[in-house]
Coordinates of C-alpha atoms (C1' of nucleotides) in Angstrom, one line a residue:
Chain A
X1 CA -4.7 1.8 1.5
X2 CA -3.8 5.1 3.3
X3 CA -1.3 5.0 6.2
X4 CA -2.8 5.5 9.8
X5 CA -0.4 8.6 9.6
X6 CA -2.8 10.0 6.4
X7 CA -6.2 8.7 8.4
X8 CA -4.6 10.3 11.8
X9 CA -3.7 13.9 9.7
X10 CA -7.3 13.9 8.0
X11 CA -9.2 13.1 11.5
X12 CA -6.9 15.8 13.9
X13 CA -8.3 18.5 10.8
X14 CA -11.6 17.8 10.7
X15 CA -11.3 18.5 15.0
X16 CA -9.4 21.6 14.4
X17 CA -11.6 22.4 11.6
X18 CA -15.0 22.1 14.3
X19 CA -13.2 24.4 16.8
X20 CA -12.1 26.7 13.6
X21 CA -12.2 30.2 15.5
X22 CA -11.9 29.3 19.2
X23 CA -8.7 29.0 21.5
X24 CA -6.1 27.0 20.1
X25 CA -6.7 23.2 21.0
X26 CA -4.0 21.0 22.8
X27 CA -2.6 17.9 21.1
X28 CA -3.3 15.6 24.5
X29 CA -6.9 16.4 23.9
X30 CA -7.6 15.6 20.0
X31 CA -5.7 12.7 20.9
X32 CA -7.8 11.1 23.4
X33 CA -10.7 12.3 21.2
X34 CA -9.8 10.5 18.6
X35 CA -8.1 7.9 20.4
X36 CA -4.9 8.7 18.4
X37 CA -1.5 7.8 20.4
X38 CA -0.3 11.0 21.6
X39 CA 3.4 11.1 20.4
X40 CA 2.5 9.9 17.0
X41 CA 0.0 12.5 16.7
X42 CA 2.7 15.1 17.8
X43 CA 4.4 14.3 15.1
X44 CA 1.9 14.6 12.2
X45 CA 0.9 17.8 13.5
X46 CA 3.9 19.2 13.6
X47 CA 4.4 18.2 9.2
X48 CA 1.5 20.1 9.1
X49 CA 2.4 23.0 10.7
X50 CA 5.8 23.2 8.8
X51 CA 3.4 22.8 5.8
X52 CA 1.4 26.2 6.7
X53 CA -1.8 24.5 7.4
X54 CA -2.2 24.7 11.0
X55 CA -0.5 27.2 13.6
X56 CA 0.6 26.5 16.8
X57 CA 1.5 28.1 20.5
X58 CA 3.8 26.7 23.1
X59 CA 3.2 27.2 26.4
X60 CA 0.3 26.9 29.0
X61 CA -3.3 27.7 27.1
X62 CA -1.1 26.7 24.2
X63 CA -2.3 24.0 21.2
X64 CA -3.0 23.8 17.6
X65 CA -5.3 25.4 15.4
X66 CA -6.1 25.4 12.1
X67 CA -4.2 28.9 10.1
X68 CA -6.8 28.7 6.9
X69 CA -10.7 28.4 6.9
X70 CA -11.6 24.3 7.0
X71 CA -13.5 25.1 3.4
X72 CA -10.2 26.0 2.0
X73 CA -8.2 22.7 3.0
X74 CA -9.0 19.6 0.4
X75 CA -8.2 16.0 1.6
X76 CA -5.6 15.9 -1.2
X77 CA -3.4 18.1 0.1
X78 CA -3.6 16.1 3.3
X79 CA -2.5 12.9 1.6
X80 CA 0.4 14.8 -0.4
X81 CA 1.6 16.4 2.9
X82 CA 1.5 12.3 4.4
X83 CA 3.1 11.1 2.0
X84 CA 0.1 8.7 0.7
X85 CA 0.1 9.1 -3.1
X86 CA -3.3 9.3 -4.6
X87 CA -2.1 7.2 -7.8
X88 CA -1.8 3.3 -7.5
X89 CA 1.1 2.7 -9.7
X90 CA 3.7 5.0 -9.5
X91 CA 4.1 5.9 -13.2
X92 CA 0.3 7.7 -13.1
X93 CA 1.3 10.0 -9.9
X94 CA 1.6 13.3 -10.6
X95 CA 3.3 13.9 -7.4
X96 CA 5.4 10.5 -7.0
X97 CA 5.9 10.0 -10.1
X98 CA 8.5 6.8 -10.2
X99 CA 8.9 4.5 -13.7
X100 CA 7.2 1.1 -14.0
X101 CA 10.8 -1.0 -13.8
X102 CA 9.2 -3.6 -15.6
X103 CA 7.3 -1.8 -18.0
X104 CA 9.0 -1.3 -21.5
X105 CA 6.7 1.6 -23.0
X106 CA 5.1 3.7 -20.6
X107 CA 3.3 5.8 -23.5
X108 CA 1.7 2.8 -24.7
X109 CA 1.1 0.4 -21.7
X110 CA -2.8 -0.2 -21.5
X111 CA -2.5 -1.4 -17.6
X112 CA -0.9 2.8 -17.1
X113 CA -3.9 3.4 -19.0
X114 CA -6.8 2.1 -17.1
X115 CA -5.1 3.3 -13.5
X116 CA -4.9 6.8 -15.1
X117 CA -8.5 6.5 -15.2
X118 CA -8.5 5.4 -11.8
X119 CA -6.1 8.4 -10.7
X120 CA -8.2 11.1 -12.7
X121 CA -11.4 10.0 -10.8
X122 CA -9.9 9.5 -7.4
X123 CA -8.3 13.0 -7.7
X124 CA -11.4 14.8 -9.0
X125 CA -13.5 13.8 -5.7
X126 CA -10.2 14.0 -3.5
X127 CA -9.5 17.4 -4.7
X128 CA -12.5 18.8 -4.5
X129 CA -13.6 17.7 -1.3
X130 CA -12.4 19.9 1.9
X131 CA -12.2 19.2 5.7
X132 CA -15.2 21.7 6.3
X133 CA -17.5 19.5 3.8
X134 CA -16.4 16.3 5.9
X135 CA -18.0 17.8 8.8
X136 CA -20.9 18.7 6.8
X137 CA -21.3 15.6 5.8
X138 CA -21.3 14.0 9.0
X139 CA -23.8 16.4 10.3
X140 CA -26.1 14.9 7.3
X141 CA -25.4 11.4 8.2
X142 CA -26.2 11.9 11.9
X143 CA -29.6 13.1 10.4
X144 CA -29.9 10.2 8.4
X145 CA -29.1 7.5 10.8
X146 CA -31.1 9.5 13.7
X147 CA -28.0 8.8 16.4
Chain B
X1 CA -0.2 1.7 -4.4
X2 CA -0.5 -1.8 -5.9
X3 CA 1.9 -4.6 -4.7
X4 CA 4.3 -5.4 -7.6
X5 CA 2.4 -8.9 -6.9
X6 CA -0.7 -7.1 -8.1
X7 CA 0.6 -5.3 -10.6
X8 CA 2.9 -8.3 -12.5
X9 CA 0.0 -10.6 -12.6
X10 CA -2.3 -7.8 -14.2
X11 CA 0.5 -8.1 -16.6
X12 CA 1.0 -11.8 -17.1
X13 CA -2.8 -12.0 -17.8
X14 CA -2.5 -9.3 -20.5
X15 CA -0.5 -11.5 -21.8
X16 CA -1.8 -14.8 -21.5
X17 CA -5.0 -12.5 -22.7
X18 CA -3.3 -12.2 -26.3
X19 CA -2.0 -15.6 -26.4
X20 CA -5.7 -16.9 -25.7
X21 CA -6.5 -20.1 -27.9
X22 CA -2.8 -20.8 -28.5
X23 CA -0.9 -23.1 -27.3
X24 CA 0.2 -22.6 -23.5
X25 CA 2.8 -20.5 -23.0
X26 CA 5.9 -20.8 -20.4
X27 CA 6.6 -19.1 -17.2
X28 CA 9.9 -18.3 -18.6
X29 CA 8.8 -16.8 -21.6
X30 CA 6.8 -14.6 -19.5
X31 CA 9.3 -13.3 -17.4
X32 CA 11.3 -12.1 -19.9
X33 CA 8.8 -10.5 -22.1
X34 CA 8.0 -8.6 -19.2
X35 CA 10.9 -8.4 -16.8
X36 CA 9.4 -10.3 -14.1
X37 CA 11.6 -12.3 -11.7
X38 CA 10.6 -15.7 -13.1
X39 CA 10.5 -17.5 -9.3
X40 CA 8.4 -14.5 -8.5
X41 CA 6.3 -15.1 -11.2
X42 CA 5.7 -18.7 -10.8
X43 CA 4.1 -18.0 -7.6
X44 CA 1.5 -15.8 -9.1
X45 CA 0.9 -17.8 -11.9
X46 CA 0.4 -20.9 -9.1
X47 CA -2.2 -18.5 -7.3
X48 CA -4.3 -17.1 -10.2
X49 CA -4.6 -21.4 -11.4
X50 CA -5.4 -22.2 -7.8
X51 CA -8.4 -19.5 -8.0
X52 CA -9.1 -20.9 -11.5
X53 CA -8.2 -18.2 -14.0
X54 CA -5.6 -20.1 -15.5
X55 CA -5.2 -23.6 -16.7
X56 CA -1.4 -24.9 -16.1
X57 CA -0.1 -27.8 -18.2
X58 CA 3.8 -29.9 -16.9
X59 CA 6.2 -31.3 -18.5
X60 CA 7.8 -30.2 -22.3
X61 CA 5.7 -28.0 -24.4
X62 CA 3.9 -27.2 -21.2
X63 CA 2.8 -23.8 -19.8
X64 CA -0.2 -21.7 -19.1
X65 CA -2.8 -20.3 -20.6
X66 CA -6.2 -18.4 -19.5
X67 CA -9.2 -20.7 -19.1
X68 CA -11.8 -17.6 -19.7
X69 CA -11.9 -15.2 -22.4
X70 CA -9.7 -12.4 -21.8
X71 CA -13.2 -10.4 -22.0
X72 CA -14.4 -11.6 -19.1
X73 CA -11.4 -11.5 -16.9
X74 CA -11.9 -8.2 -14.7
X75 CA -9.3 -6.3 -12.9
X76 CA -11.1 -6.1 -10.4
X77 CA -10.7 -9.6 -9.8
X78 CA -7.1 -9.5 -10.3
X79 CA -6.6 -6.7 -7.5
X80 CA -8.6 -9.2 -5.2
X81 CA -6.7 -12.3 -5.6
X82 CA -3.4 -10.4 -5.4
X83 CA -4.5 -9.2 -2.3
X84 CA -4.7 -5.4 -3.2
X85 CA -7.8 -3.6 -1.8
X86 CA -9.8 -1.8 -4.0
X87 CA -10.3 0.8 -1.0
X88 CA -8.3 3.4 0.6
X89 CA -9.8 3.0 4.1
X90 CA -10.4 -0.7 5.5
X91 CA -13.7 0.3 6.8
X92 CA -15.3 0.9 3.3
X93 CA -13.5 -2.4 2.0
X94 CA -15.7 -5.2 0.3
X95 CA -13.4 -8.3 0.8
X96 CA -10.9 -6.6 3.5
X97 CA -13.3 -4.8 5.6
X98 CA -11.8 -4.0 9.4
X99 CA -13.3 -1.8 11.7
X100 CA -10.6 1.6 12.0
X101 CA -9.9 1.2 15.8
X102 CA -9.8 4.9 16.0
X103 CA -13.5 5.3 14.6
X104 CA -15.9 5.5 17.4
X105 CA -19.2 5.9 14.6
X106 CA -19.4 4.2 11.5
X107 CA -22.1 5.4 10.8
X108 CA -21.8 8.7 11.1
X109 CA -17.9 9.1 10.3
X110 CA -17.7 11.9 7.3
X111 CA -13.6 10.9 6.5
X112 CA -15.5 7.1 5.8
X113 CA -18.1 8.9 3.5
X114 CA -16.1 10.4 1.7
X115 CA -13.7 7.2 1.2
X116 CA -16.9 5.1 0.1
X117 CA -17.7 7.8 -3.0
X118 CA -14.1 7.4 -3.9
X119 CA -14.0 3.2 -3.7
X120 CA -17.2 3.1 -5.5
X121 CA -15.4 5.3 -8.9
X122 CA -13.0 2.8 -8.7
X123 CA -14.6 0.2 -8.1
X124 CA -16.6 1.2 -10.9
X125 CA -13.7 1.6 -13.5
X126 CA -11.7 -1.8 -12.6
X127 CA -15.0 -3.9 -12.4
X128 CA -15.4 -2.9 -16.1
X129 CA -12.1 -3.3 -17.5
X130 CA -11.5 -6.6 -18.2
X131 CA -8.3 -8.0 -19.5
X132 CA -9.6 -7.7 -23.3
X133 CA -9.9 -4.1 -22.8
X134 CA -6.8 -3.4 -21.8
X135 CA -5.3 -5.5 -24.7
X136 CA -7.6 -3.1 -27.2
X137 CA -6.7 -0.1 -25.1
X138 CA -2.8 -0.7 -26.2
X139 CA -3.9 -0.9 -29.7
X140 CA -5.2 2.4 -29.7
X141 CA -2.4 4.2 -28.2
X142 CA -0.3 2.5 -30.6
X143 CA -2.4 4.1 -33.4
X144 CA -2.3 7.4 -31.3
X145 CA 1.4 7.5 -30.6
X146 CA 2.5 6.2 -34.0
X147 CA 4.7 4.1 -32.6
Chain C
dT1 C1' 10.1 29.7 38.8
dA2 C1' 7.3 25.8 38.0
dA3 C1' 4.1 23.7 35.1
dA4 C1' 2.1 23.4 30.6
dA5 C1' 2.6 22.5 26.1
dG6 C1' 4.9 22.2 21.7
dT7 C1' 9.7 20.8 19.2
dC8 C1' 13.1 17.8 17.6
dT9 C1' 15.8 13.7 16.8
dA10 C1' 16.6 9.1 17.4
dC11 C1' 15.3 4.6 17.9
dT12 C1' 12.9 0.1 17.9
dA13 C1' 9.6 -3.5 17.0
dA14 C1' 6.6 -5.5 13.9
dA15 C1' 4.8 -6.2 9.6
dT16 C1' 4.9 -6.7 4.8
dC17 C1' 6.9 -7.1 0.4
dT18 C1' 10.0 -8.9 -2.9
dA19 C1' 12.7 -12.2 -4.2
dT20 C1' 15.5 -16.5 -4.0
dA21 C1' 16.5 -21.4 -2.9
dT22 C1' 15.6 -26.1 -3.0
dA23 C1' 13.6 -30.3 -3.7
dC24 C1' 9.8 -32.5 -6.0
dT25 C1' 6.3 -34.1 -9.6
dT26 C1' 4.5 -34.6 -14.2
dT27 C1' 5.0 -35.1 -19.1
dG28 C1' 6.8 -35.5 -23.7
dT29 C1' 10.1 -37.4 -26.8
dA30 C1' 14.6 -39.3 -28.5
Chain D
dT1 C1' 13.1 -46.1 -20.7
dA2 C1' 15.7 -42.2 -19.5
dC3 C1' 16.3 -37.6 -19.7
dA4 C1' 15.0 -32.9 -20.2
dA5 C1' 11.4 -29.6 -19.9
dA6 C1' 8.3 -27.4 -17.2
dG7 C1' 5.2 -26.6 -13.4
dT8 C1' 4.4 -27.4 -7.9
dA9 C1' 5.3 -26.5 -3.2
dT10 C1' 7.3 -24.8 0.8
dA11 C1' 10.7 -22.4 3.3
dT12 C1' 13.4 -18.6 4.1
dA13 C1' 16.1 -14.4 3.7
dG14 C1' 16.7 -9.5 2.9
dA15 C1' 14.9 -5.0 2.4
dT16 C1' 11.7 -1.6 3.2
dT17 C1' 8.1 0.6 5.4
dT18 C1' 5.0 1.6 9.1
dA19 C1' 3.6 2.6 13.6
dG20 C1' 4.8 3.8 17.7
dT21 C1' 8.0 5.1 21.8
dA22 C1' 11.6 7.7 24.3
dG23 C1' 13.8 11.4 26.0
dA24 C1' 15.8 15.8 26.2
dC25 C1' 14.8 20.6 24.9
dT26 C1' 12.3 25.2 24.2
dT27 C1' 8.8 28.5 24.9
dT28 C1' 5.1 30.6 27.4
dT29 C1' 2.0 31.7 31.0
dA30 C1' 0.6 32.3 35.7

DNA sequence: TAAAAGTCTACTAAATCTATATACTTTGTA
DNA sequence: TACAAAGTATATAGATTTAGTAGACTTTTA
């Protein structure tokens, strides 16, 4: 399962990514958007900023906005950045990678096996899904389900 | 990530799995062979009976031992009874569906379509694997290590 | 210069996970 | 029949992680 912090992270882009181009956009206000608790919220962005993906202004009219277009930021790199590794056993992540204690021969272990499957798939759509074909794809589905 | 609950009793099947039609085989024996804290262990084993997987037997010369064919134990089934969620995001879970409480549109929610492609790839992969296959996949990377 | 808005660090409460402890029951065999 | 082997059951402790809160500080604009 992904933290609230990853679900949070992906959510606030997909905001910043809709006002991609306008006036930087306040923290208080993608919070009570997405009913997201304000200080929590402060601090995700903030990761993400020190991570060069958004850009931010103090000060009155100040906010957040996004520093690259919403087509060039992949869901991946949000979960990297949140610490939620895309693997589910440590000894298939590429990028939290730990070693099975219990596991005697990694190079051989059929279980690593099948959840390298799992990881190569995962990472495939993960990878090549960005924030701007999220909101895309919500645009279809409000089509679809005629809301 | 998988709970080490999850991911011991994957193991103690795979094991059971190549001791199917023998003689039951002890809780002890099993910890060793795969460095599980035996007490630990004995709880999982006591689950995976309870949900009829395995057949238990007391007293000397006792033990487990699988009641289905390794070949039609899934992993998928594994993950379930262990508790682990096959899906990243609780509102695209089968058995552990929640409502996000920061979602205001199902429906509609692109971050949730997305999330649903990637549970269905692995739900895919681990409802196909069975325990058999991961016995056979170990053979093969035997061969293909030359170990 | 006051208000708006982000920055930074620390802390806490709750949940969950992992493991251990203890006492009990059943079964085989000397 | 008694003892040892082995599973059953429940409780609990310790560690870790997660989610969220608090508060003091800095920058910017009007």
């Amino acid at each position: 399962m992904l933290s609230k912090k990853t679900r949070y992270a992906i959510k606030a882009l997909v905001v910043l990514g809709k006002n991609f181009g306008e006036a930087p956009m306040q923290i208080s206000k993608i919070a009570s958007e997405e009913h997201i608790p304000k200080k929590f919220l402060e601090q995700i962005l903030l990761d993400l900023r020190n991570a060069g993906l958004l850009y931010s202004k103090k000060g009155a009219g100040g906010g957040y906005g996004l520093v690259k277009d919403p087509a060039e930021i992949f869901v991946v790199q949000v979960l990297r950045l949140t610490g939620g590794p895309v693997a589910l056993l440590p000894c298939v992540s590429l990028n939290f990678y730990q070693k099975c204690d219990e596991c005697s021969n990694e190079a051989t272990c059929g279980v690593r096996d099948v959840f390298l499957e799992v990881r190569n798939e995962t990472l495939k759509i993960l990878s090549e899904t960005s924030i701007a074909d999220i909101i895309s794809r919500e645009g279809l589905l409000i089509q679809n389900t005629g809301v």
